[in-house]
Coordinates of C-alpha atoms in Angstrom, one line a residue:
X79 CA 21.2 15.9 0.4
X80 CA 18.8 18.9 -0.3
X81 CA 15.9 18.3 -2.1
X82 CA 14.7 20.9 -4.6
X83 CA 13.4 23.8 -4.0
X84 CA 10.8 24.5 -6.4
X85 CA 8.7 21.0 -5.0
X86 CA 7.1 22.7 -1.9
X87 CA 5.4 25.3 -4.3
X88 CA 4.4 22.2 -6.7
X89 CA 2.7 20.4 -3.5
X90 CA 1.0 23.4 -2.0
X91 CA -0.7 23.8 -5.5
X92 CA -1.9 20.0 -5.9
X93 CA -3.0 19.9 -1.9
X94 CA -3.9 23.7 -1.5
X95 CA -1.9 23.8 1.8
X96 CA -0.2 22.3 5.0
X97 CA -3.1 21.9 6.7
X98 CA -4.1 19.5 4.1
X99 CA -1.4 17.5 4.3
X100 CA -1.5 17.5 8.1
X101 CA -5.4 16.4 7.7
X102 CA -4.5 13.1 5.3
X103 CA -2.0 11.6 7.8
X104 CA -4.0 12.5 10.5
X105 CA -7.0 11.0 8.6
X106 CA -5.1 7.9 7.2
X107 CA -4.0 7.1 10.8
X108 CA -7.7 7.6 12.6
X109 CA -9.3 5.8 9.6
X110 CA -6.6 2.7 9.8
X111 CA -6.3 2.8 13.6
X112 CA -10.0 2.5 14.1
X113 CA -10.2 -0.7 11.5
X114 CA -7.2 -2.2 13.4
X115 CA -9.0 -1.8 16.9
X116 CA -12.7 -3.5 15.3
X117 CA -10.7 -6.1 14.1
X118 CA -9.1 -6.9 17.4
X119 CA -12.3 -6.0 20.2
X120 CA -14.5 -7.3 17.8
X121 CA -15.1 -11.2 17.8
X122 CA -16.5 -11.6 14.5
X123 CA -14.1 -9.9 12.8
X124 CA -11.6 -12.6 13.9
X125 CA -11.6 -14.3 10.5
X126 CA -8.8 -14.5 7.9
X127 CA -10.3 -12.0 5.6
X128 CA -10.2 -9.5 8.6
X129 CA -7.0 -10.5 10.3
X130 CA -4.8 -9.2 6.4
X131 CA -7.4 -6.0 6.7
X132 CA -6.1 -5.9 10.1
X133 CA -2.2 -6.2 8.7
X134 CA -2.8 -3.6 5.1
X135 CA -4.1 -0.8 7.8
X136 CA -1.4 -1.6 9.8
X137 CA 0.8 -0.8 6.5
X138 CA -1.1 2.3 5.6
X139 CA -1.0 3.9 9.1
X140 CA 3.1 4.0 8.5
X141 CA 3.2 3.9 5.0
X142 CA 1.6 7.6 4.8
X143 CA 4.2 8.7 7.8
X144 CA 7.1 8.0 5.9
X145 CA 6.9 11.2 3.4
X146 CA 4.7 13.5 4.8
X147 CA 5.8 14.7 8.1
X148 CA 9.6 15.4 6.2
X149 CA 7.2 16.8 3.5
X150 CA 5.4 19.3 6.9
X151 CA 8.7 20.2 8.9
X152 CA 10.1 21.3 5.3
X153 CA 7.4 23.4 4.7
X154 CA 7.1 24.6 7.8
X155 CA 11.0 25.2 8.5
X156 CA 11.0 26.5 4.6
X157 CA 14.2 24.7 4.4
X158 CA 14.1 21.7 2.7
X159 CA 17.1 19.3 3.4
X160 CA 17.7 15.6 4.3
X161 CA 20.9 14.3 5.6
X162 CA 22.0 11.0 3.3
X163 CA 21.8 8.2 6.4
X164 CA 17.7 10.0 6.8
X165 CA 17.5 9.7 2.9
X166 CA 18.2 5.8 2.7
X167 CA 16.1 5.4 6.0
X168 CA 13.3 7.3 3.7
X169 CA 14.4 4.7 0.9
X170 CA 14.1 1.5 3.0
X171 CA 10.8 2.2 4.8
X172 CA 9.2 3.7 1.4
X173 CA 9.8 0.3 -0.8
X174 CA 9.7 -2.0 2.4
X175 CA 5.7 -1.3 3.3
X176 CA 5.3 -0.5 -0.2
X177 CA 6.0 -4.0 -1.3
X178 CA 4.6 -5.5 1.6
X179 CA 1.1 -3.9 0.8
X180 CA 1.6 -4.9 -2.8
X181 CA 2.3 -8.6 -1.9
X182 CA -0.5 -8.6 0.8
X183 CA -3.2 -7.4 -1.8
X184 CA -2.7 -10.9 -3.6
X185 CA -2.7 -12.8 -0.6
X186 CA -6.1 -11.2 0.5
X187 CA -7.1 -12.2 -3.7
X188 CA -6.4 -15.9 -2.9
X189 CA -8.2 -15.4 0.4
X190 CA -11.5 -14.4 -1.3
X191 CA -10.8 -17.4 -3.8
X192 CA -10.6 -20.1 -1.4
X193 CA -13.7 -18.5 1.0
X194 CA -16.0 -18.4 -2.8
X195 CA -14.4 -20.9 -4.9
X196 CA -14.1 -23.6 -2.0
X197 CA -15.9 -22.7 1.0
X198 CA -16.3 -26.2 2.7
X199 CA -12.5 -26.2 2.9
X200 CA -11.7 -22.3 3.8
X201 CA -10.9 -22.5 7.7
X202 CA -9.0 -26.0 7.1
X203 CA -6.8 -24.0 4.3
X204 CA -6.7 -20.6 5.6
X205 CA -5.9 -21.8 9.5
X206 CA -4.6 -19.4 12.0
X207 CA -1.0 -21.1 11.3
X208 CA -1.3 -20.3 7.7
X209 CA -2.4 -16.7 8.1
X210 CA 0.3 -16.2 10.2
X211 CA 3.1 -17.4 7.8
X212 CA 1.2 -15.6 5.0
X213 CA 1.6 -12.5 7.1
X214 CA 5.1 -13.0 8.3
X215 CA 6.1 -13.8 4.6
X216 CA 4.8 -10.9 3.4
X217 CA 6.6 -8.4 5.9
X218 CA 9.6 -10.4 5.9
X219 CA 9.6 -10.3 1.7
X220 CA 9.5 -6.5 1.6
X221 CA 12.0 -6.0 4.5
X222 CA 14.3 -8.0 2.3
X223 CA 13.7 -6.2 -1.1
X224 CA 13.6 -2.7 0.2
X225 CA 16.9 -4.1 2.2
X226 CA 18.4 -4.7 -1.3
X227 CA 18.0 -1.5 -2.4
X228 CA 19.4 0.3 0.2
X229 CA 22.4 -1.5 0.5
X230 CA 23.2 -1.2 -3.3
X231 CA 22.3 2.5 -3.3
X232 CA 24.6 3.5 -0.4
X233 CA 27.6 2.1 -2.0
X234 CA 27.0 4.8 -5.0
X235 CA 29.1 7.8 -5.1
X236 CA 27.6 10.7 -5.8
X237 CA 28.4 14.1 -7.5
X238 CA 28.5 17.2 -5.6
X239 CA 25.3 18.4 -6.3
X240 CA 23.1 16.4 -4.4
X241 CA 19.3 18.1 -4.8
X242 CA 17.3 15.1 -5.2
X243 CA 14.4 15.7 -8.0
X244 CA 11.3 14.6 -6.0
X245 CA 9.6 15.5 -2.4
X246 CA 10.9 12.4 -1.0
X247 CA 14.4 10.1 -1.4
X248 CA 12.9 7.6 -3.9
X249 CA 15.5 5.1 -6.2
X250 CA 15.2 6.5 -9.3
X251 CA 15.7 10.3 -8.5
X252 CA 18.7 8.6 -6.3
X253 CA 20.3 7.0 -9.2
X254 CA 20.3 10.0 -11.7
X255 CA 22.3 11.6 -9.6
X256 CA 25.3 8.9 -8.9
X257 CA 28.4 9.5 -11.0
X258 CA 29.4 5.8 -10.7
X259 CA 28.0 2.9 -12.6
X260 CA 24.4 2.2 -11.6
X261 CA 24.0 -1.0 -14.1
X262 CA 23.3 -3.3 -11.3
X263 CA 20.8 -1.2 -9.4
X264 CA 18.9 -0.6 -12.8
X265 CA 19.1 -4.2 -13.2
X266 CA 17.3 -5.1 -9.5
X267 CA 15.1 -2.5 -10.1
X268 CA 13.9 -3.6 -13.0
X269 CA 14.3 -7.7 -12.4
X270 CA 13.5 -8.0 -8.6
X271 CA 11.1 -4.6 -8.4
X272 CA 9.4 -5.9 -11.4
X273 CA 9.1 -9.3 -10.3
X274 CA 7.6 -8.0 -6.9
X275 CA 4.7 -5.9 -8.2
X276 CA 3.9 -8.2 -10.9
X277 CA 3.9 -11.8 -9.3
X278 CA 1.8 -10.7 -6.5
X279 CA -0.8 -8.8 -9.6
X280 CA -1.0 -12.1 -11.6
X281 CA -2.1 -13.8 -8.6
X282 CA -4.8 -11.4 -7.8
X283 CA -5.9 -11.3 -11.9
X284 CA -5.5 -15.4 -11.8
X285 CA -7.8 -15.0 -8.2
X286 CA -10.2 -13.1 -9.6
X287 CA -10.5 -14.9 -13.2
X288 CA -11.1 -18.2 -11.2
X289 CA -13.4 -16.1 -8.8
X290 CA -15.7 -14.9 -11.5
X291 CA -15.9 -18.8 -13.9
X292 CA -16.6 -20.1 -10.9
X293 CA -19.7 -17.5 -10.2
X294 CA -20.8 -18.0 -13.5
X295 CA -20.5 -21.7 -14.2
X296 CA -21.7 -22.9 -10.9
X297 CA -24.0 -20.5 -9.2
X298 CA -26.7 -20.5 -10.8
X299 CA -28.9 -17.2 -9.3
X300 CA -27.6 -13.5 -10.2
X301 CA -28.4 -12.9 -6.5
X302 CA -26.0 -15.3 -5.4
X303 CA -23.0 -14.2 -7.6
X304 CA -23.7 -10.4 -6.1
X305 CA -23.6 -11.8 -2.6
X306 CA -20.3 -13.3 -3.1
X307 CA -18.5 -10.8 -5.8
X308 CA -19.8 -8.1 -3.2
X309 CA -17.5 -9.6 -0.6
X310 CA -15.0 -8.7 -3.5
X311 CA -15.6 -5.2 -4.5
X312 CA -13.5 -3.1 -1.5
X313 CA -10.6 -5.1 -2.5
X314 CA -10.6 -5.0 -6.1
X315 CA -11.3 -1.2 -5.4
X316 CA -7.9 -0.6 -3.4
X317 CA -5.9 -2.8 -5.8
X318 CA -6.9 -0.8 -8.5
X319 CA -5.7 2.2 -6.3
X320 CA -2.5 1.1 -5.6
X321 CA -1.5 -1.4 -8.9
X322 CA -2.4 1.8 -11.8
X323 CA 0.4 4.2 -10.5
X324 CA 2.3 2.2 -9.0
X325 CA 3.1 -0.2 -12.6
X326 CA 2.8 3.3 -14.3
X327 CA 5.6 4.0 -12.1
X328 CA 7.8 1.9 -11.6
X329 CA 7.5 -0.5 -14.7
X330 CA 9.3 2.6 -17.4
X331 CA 12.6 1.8 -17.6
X332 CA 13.6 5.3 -17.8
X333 CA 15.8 7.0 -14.9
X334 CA 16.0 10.7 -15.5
X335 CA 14.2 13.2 -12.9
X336 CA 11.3 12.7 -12.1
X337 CA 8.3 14.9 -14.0
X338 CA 5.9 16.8 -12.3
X339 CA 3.6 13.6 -13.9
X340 CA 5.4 10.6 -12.0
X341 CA 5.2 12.9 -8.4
X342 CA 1.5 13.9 -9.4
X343 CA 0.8 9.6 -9.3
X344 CA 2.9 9.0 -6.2
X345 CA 1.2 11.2 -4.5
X346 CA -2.0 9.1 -5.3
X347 CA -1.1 5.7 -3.6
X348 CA 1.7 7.7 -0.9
X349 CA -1.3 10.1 0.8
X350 CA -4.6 9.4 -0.8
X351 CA -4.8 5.7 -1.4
X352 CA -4.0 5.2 2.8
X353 CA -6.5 7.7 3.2
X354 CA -9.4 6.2 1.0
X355 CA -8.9 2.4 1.9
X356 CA -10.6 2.6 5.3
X357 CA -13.2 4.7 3.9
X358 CA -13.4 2.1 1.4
X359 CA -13.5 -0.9 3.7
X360 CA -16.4 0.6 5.6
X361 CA -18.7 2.0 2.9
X362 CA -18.9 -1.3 1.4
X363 CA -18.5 -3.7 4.2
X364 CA -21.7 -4.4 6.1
X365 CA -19.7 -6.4 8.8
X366 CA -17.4 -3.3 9.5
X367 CA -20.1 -0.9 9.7
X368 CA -21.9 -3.0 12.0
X369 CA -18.6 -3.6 14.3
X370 CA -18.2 0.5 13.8
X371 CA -22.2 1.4 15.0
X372 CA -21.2 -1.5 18.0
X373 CA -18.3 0.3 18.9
X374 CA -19.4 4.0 18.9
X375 CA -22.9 2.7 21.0
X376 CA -20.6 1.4 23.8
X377 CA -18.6 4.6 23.7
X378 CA -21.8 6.5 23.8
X379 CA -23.6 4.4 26.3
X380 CA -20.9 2.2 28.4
X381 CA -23.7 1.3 30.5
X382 CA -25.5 -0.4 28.0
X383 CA -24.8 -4.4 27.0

């Protein structure tokens, strides 16, 4: 299955280069893989609100490995071609840690709700056995749908021409170019896809409405409603990252080939959003800078206690 040919010029002008590229995944997995080590060597990071940060870096540092190093050995190579087994591996993996993250986001939303909104009760709700099957579910729950898709998709025949109209094997590009009936995949797309990103985003709006009546109803001082919405702000930040192109996306019903437009916006939550969310995490996080300036003193004095 080759993909086009025109895309690796249409890249290079939106990143400038291959270098670039090779910088945002190396980036993505430094940034991630440092979060994930502070959240393990660090003791008070064990909490629940660090243990899903711990799991959405985990998602990131192989979500953004899924389309870029084809994307790099293409460019490289200058041959751009993807046999159809790789393609629905592409497939899987892309939709399987992208729905995970997606589903994870509103679990960290109800987190923040029952640490502000019930704080007496938050280590009795969110337990280490709850976390866990949150966790579990969440994984398990993308696994499944991007499972779906995969199956149904490889049962498609497809027409002779097989260049695939976006730099990476993604369902819709897949179905405009089957020359069987692709009713039912339209149909999960559209029912189960659409009930996965927009379940988990009701959640995190229903979260956050409660979140913020709650501030304003019952705390009384402006400083104590920044204290707690700041605990908020990183997280609303890489929803926001993630929900606007990813509902601009997928929620069309359209399935012709995919404009310049739709591979402009999944380039924004595929390479940059698993780029910016550690950055994110640390800017505004005074616990995580604090566990980061602890880490990098022992590495700089390991005598030191």
């Amino acid at each position: 299955m080759e993909n086009q040919t025109e895309m690796s010029e249409f890249i290079l002008l939106g990143l400038t280069n291959v270098q670039e590229l090779h910088s945002s995944i190396l980036a993505s997995m430094l940034g991630n893989g440092a979060i994930m080590a502070m959240v393990m060597a660090e003791p008070r990071l064990h909490t629940p609100m660090y243990f899903f940060l711990g799991n959405l870096s985990c998602l990131d540092i192989f979500y953004s490995t899924v389309t870029v190093p084809k994307m790099l050995a293409g460019f490289i190579s200058g041959y751009q071609t993807i046999s159809f087994t790789d393609c629905l591996a592409q497939l899987h993996f892309f939709h399987f840690l992208g729905s995970s993250e997606v589903i994870l986001l509103a679990v960290m939303a109800y987190d923040r709700y029952v640490a502000i909104c019930n704080p007496l009760r938050y280590m009795l709700v969110m337990n280490p056995q709850v976390c866990l099957f949150l966790a579990a579910a969440t994984w398990t729950t993308g696994f499944l749908h991007a499972l779906m898709h995969t199956v149904m998709t490889s049962q498609l025949h497809f027409c002779s021409r097989k260049r695939v109209h976006h730099f990476f094997c993604d369902i819709k590009p897949l179905l405009s170019l089957a020359c069987s009936s692709t009713r039912l995949n339209l149909s999960l797309l559209n029912i189960v896809t659409g009930t996965i990103a927009l379940t988990p985003f009701i959640i995190t709006l229903l979260s956050y409405l409660y979140i913020i009546s709650f501030l304003f109803l019952t705390v009384q001082s402006w400083e104590g409603r920044r204290k707690a919405f700041s605990t908020c702000t990183s997280h609303l930040t890489v929803v926001a990252l993630l929900y606007v192109p990813v509902l601009f996306n997928y929620m069309p019903h359209s399935v012709g080939g995919s404009s310049e437009r739709e591979m402009i916006i999944t380039l924004i939550y595929t390479i940059v959003t698993p780029v910016l969310n550690p950055l994110i995490y640390t800017l505004r996080n005074q616990e995580v800078k604090s566990a980061l300036r602890k880490a990098l003193g022992r590495k700089l004095l390991p005598g030191k206690k």
